[in-house]
Amino acid sequence: MVVAGGSPGLAGACKIHGNVELAEKAIEHLIQLDREDGGYLAIMSNIYANAGRWEDVSKVRKLMKENGIDEIYRRPKRAGHVVSTREVFFDVEEEEKEKALFFHSEKMAVAFGLIATDKMTIIRVVKNLRICPDCHAAMKLISASFERQIVIRDHCFHHFRNGFCSCRDYW
């Protein structure tokens, strides 16, 4: 039900304690149980990064791409999402503004929710800042393209379902 944060038990403990070898064994077994859950690969990538094993990080990221994990970010674009950078006030090129939006906390939390929970789980995100227009538009498309319900609470509740938001785009 609630998704913001957390890791599968043993793999999460391996991350905390820096036990790369045990994490590799645990992740190997978890992947055999559920090949479509990219959350395990994301955890392993983070474990390798914490250990400074950058070559292994690259291998895991490549595997994630091969398995379609980055599909989370491609589907909204294919569904028509055009990034809106009008509220990014950094003095940088447009491409850098788009990258900054890519890493907004609610997008990251929803991406994790998509890879770490089953398809019937409602993804819930709580934040203390107003959701930006780009994230709001992206959440509508993500809810439709992944057939998932997403609830984001900022100063009000946004319930995204089938490409629509309960706020009717007025917040």
PDB file of C-alpha atoms in Angstrom:
ATOM      1  CA  MET A   1       0.000   0.000   0.000  1.00  0.00           C
ATOM      2  CA  VAL A   2       2.594   2.660   0.977  1.00  0.00           C
ATOM      3  CA  VAL A   3       5.669   2.813  -1.200  1.00  0.00           C
ATOM      4  CA  ALA A   4       7.984   5.729  -0.478  1.00  0.00           C
ATOM      5  CA  GLY A   5      11.221   4.032   0.494  1.00  0.00           C
ATOM      6  CA  GLY A   6      12.259   0.652   1.784  1.00  0.00           C
ATOM      7  CA  SER A   7      14.025  -2.344   0.278  1.00  0.00           C
ATOM      8  CA  PRO A   8      13.458  -6.087   0.308  1.00  0.00           C
ATOM      9  CA  GLY A   9      14.728  -7.454   3.655  1.00  0.00           C
ATOM     10  CA  LEU A  10      18.029  -9.249   3.104  1.00  0.00           C
ATOM     11  CA  ALA A  11      19.084  -7.121   0.125  1.00  0.00           C
ATOM     12  CA  GLY A  12      18.357  -3.958   2.089  1.00  0.00           C
ATOM     13  CA  ALA A  13      20.370  -5.237   5.036  1.00  0.00           C
ATOM     14  CA  CYS A  14      23.270  -6.065   2.716  1.00  0.00           C
ATOM     15  CA  LYS A  15      23.142  -2.505   1.415  1.00  0.00           C
ATOM     16  CA  ILE A  16      23.211  -1.054   4.925  1.00  0.00           C
ATOM     17  CA  HIS A  17      26.114  -3.269   6.020  1.00  0.00           C
ATOM     18  CA  GLY A  18      28.031  -3.204   2.722  1.00  0.00           C
ATOM     19  CA  ASN A  19      27.975  -6.977   2.241  1.00  0.00           C
ATOM     20  CA  VAL A  20      28.304  -7.114  -1.547  1.00  0.00           C
ATOM     21  CA  GLU A  21      28.871 -10.868  -1.848  1.00  0.00           C
ATOM     22  CA  LEU A  22      25.776 -11.807   0.163  1.00  0.00           C
ATOM     23  CA  ALA A  23      23.745  -9.198  -1.724  1.00  0.00           C
ATOM     24  CA  GLU A  24      24.786 -10.739  -5.053  1.00  0.00           C
ATOM     25  CA  LYS A  25      23.600 -14.163  -3.891  1.00  0.00           C
ATOM     26  CA  ALA A  26      20.332 -12.794  -2.512  1.00  0.00           C
ATOM     27  CA  ILE A  27      19.590 -10.752  -5.639  1.00  0.00           C
ATOM     28  CA  GLU A  28      20.366 -13.730  -7.864  1.00  0.00           C
ATOM     29  CA  HIS A  29      17.708 -15.774  -6.042  1.00  0.00           C
ATOM     30  CA  LEU A  30      15.201 -12.904  -5.958  1.00  0.00           C
ATOM     31  CA  ILE A  31      15.534 -12.399  -9.719  1.00  0.00           C
ATOM     32  CA  GLN A  32      14.855 -16.092 -10.270  1.00  0.00           C
ATOM     33  CA  LEU A  33      11.640 -15.713  -8.263  1.00  0.00           C
ATOM     34  CA  ASP A  34      10.471 -12.592 -10.101  1.00  0.00           C
ATOM     35  CA  ARG A  35      12.355 -11.542 -13.240  1.00  0.00           C
ATOM     36  CA  GLU A  36      10.075  -8.554 -13.862  1.00  0.00           C
ATOM     37  CA  ASP A  37      10.838  -6.813 -10.569  1.00  0.00           C
ATOM     38  CA  GLY A  38      13.521  -4.275 -11.433  1.00  0.00           C
ATOM     39  CA  GLY A  39      13.720  -3.104  -7.844  1.00  0.00           C
ATOM     40  CA  TYR A  40      16.227  -5.836  -7.060  1.00  0.00           C
ATOM     41  CA  LEU A  41      18.544  -4.645  -9.792  1.00  0.00           C
ATOM     42  CA  ALA A  42      18.229  -1.059  -8.612  1.00  0.00           C
ATOM     43  CA  ILE A  43      19.231  -2.139  -5.086  1.00  0.00           C
ATOM     44  CA  MET A  44      22.198  -4.116  -6.434  1.00  0.00           C
ATOM     45  CA  SER A  45      23.300  -1.121  -8.486  1.00  0.00           C
ATOM     46  CA  ASN A  46      23.230   1.017  -5.337  1.00  0.00           C
ATOM     47  CA  ILE A  47      25.158  -1.601  -3.362  1.00  0.00           C
ATOM     48  CA  TYR A  48      27.860  -1.667  -6.044  1.00  0.00           C
ATOM     49  CA  ALA A  49      27.959   2.150  -6.107  1.00  0.00           C
ATOM     50  CA  ASN A  50      28.360   2.306  -2.315  1.00  0.00           C
ATOM     51  CA  ALA A  51      31.280  -0.117  -2.640  1.00  0.00           C
ATOM     52  CA  GLY A  52      32.850   1.947  -5.430  1.00  0.00           C
ATOM     53  CA  ARG A  53      32.455  -0.885  -7.948  1.00  0.00           C
ATOM     54  CA  TRP A  54      31.556   1.360 -10.893  1.00  0.00           C
ATOM     55  CA  GLU A  55      32.161  -1.257 -13.562  1.00  0.00           C
ATOM     56  CA  ASP A  56      29.577  -3.487 -11.866  1.00  0.00           C
ATOM     57  CA  VAL A  57      27.182  -0.525 -11.602  1.00  0.00           C
ATOM     58  CA  SER A  58      27.455  -0.101 -15.386  1.00  0.00           C
ATOM     59  CA  LYS A  59      26.778  -3.807 -15.973  1.00  0.00           C
ATOM     60  CA  VAL A  60      23.667  -3.760 -13.775  1.00  0.00           C
ATOM     61  CA  ARG A  61      22.374  -0.554 -15.413  1.00  0.00           C
ATOM     62  CA  LYS A  62      22.865  -2.157 -18.844  1.00  0.00           C
ATOM     63  CA  LEU A  63      20.939  -5.217 -17.675  1.00  0.00           C
ATOM     64  CA  MET A  64      18.167  -2.968 -16.367  1.00  0.00           C
ATOM     65  CA  LYS A  65      17.876  -1.305 -19.779  1.00  0.00           C
ATOM     66  CA  GLU A  66      17.850  -4.681 -21.531  1.00  0.00           C
ATOM     67  CA  ASN A  67      15.044  -5.793 -19.221  1.00  0.00           C
ATOM     68  CA  GLY A  68      13.015  -2.673 -19.992  1.00  0.00           C
ATOM     69  CA  ILE A  69      13.321  -1.046 -16.550  1.00  0.00           C
ATOM     70  CA  ASP A  70      13.788   2.403 -18.160  1.00  0.00           C
ATOM     71  CA  GLU A  71      10.399   1.886 -19.795  1.00  0.00           C
ATOM     72  CA  ILE A  72       8.994   3.899 -16.876  1.00  0.00           C
ATOM     73  CA  TYR A  73      10.374   7.060 -18.411  1.00  0.00           C
ATOM     74  CA  ARG A  74       9.729   6.219 -22.062  1.00  0.00           C
ATOM     75  CA  ARG A  75       6.022   5.364 -21.841  1.00  0.00           C
ATOM     76  CA  PRO A  76       4.812   8.840 -20.879  1.00  0.00           C
ATOM     77  CA  LYS A  77       6.776  10.352 -23.777  1.00  0.00           C
ATOM     78  CA  ARG A  78       5.252   7.840 -26.192  1.00  0.00           C
ATOM     79  CA  ALA A  79       1.838   8.709 -24.743  1.00  0.00           C
ATOM     80  CA  GLY A  80       2.420  12.362 -25.617  1.00  0.00           C
ATOM     81  CA  HIS A  81       4.114  13.894 -22.579  1.00  0.00           C
ATOM     82  CA  VAL A  82       6.033  17.018 -23.503  1.00  0.00           C
ATOM     83  CA  VAL A  83       8.329  18.186 -20.731  1.00  0.00           C
ATOM     84  CA  SER A  84       7.340  21.594 -19.357  1.00  0.00           C
ATOM     85  CA  THR A  85      10.384  23.482 -18.109  1.00  0.00           C
ATOM     86  CA  ARG A  86       8.641  26.836 -17.593  1.00  0.00           C
ATOM     87  CA  GLU A  87       8.928  26.534 -13.811  1.00  0.00           C
ATOM     88  CA  VAL A  88      12.601  25.525 -13.783  1.00  0.00           C
ATOM     89  CA  PHE A  89      14.369  28.753 -12.920  1.00  0.00           C
ATOM     90  CA  PHE A  90      17.977  27.626 -13.321  1.00  0.00           C
ATOM     91  CA  ASP A  91      20.131  29.508 -15.811  1.00  0.00           C
ATOM     92  CA  VAL A  92      21.034  26.388 -17.797  1.00  0.00           C
ATOM     93  CA  GLU A  93      20.312  24.933 -21.220  1.00  0.00           C
ATOM     94  CA  GLU A  94      16.889  23.423 -21.905  1.00  0.00           C
ATOM     95  CA  GLU A  95      18.305  19.882 -21.851  1.00  0.00           C
ATOM     96  CA  GLU A  96      19.671  20.424 -18.329  1.00  0.00           C
ATOM     97  CA  LYS A  97      16.285  21.720 -17.204  1.00  0.00           C
ATOM     98  CA  GLU A  98      14.644  18.545 -18.524  1.00  0.00           C
ATOM     99  CA  LYS A  99      17.173  16.416 -16.619  1.00  0.00           C
ATOM    100  CA  ALA A 100      16.421  18.340 -13.423  1.00  0.00           C
ATOM    101  CA  LEU A 101      12.702  17.568 -13.822  1.00  0.00           C
ATOM    102  CA  PHE A 102      13.514  13.908 -14.428  1.00  0.00           C
ATOM    103  CA  PHE A 103      14.757  13.609 -10.834  1.00  0.00           C
ATOM    104  CA  HIS A 104      11.870  15.260  -8.998  1.00  0.00           C
ATOM    105  CA  SER A 105      11.109  13.326  -5.828  1.00  0.00           C
ATOM    106  CA  GLU A 106       7.585  12.301  -6.780  1.00  0.00           C
ATOM    107  CA  LYS A 107       8.760  10.893 -10.118  1.00  0.00           C
ATOM    108  CA  MET A 108      11.507   8.942  -8.386  1.00  0.00           C
ATOM    109  CA  ALA A 109       9.091   7.628  -5.735  1.00  0.00           C
ATOM    110  CA  VAL A 110       6.544   6.563  -8.356  1.00  0.00           C
ATOM    111  CA  ALA A 111       9.253   4.890 -10.462  1.00  0.00           C
ATOM    112  CA  PHE A 112      10.355   2.932  -7.412  1.00  0.00           C
ATOM    113  CA  GLY A 113       6.731   2.055  -6.663  1.00  0.00           C
ATOM    114  CA  LEU A 114       6.225   0.737 -10.170  1.00  0.00           C
ATOM    115  CA  ILE A 115       9.210  -1.589  -9.989  1.00  0.00           C
ATOM    116  CA  ALA A 116       8.875  -2.609  -6.338  1.00  0.00           C
ATOM    117  CA  THR A 117       5.154  -3.374  -5.982  1.00  0.00           C
ATOM    118  CA  ASP A 118       2.645  -5.590  -7.702  1.00  0.00           C
ATOM    119  CA  LYS A 119       0.263  -4.207 -10.269  1.00  0.00           C
ATOM    120  CA  MET A 120      -2.694  -3.978  -7.865  1.00  0.00           C
ATOM    121  CA  THR A 121      -0.892  -1.812  -5.300  1.00  0.00           C
ATOM    122  CA  ILE A 122      -1.829   1.856  -5.130  1.00  0.00           C
ATOM    123  CA  ILE A 123       1.312   3.981  -5.164  1.00  0.00           C
ATOM    124  CA  ARG A 124       1.158   6.684  -2.475  1.00  0.00           C
ATOM    125  CA  VAL A 125       3.567   9.609  -2.222  1.00  0.00           C
ATOM    126  CA  VAL A 126       3.562  12.279   0.485  1.00  0.00           C
ATOM    127  CA  LYS A 127       5.484  15.490   0.024  1.00  0.00           C
ATOM    128  CA  ASN A 128       5.551  18.925   1.599  1.00  0.00           C
ATOM    129  CA  LEU A 129       5.877  20.962  -1.618  1.00  0.00           C
ATOM    130  CA  ARG A 130       3.339  21.572  -4.342  1.00  0.00           C
ATOM    131  CA  ILE A 131       3.599  19.149  -7.263  1.00  0.00           C
ATOM    132  CA  CYS A 132       4.966  20.947 -10.334  1.00  0.00           C
ATOM    133  CA  PRO A 133       2.927  21.098 -13.561  1.00  0.00           C
ATOM    134  CA  ASP A 134       5.350  18.765 -15.381  1.00  0.00           C
ATOM    135  CA  CYS A 135       5.118  16.079 -12.683  1.00  0.00           C
ATOM    136  CA  HIS A 136       1.325  16.455 -12.563  1.00  0.00           C
ATOM    137  CA  ALA A 137       1.049  15.932 -16.329  1.00  0.00           C
ATOM    138  CA  ALA A 138       3.490  13.008 -16.210  1.00  0.00           C
ATOM    139  CA  MET A 139       1.561  11.295 -13.378  1.00  0.00           C
ATOM    140  CA  LYS A 140      -1.638  11.353 -15.422  1.00  0.00           C
ATOM    141  CA  LEU A 141       0.112   9.608 -18.321  1.00  0.00           C
ATOM    142  CA  ILE A 142       1.942   7.164 -16.040  1.00  0.00           C
ATOM    143  CA  SER A 143      -1.335   6.182 -14.360  1.00  0.00           C
ATOM    144  CA  ALA A 144      -2.855   5.450 -17.763  1.00  0.00           C
ATOM    145  CA  SER A 145       0.084   3.744 -19.455  1.00  0.00           C
ATOM    146  CA  PHE A 146       0.912   1.494 -16.487  1.00  0.00           C
ATOM    147  CA  GLU A 147      -2.744   1.030 -15.429  1.00  0.00           C
ATOM    148  CA  ARG A 148      -1.877   2.041 -11.870  1.00  0.00           C
ATOM    149  CA  GLN A 149      -3.491   4.294  -9.315  1.00  0.00           C
ATOM    150  CA  ILE A 150      -1.213   6.952  -7.880  1.00  0.00           C
ATOM    151  CA  VAL A 151      -2.040   9.171  -4.918  1.00  0.00           C
ATOM    152  CA  ILE A 152       0.160  12.172  -4.241  1.00  0.00           C
ATOM    153  CA  ARG A 153      -0.425  14.431  -1.282  1.00  0.00           C
ATOM    154  CA  ASP A 154       1.082  17.874  -1.433  1.00  0.00           C
ATOM    155  CA  HIS A 155      -1.134  20.606   0.042  1.00  0.00           C
ATOM    156  CA  CYS A 156      -4.124  18.571  -1.211  1.00  0.00           C
ATOM    157  CA  PHE A 157      -4.668  15.037  -2.514  1.00  0.00           C
ATOM    158  CA  HIS A 158      -4.180  14.109  -6.156  1.00  0.00           C
ATOM    159  CA  HIS A 159      -5.632  10.737  -7.107  1.00  0.00           C
ATOM    160  CA  PHE A 160      -4.365   9.794 -10.572  1.00  0.00           C
ATOM    161  CA  ARG A 161      -6.281   7.046 -12.331  1.00  0.00           C
ATOM    162  CA  ASN A 162      -6.650   6.181 -16.035  1.00  0.00           C
ATOM    163  CA  GLY A 163      -4.939   9.377 -17.129  1.00  0.00           C
ATOM    164  CA  PHE A 164      -7.000  11.745 -14.992  1.00  0.00           C
ATOM    165  CA  CYS A 165      -6.476  13.518 -11.681  1.00  0.00           C
ATOM    166  CA  SER A 166      -9.113  14.030  -9.023  1.00  0.00           C
ATOM    167  CA  CYS A 167      -8.227  17.745  -8.858  1.00  0.00           C
ATOM    168  CA  ARG A 168      -9.350  18.115 -12.486  1.00  0.00           C
ATOM    169  CA  ASP A 169      -6.092  19.975 -13.148  1.00  0.00           C
ATOM    170  CA  TYR A 170      -7.005  22.757 -10.762  1.00  0.00           C
ATOM    171  CA  TRP A 171      -4.801  22.898  -7.731  1.00  0.00           C
TER     172      TRP A 171
END
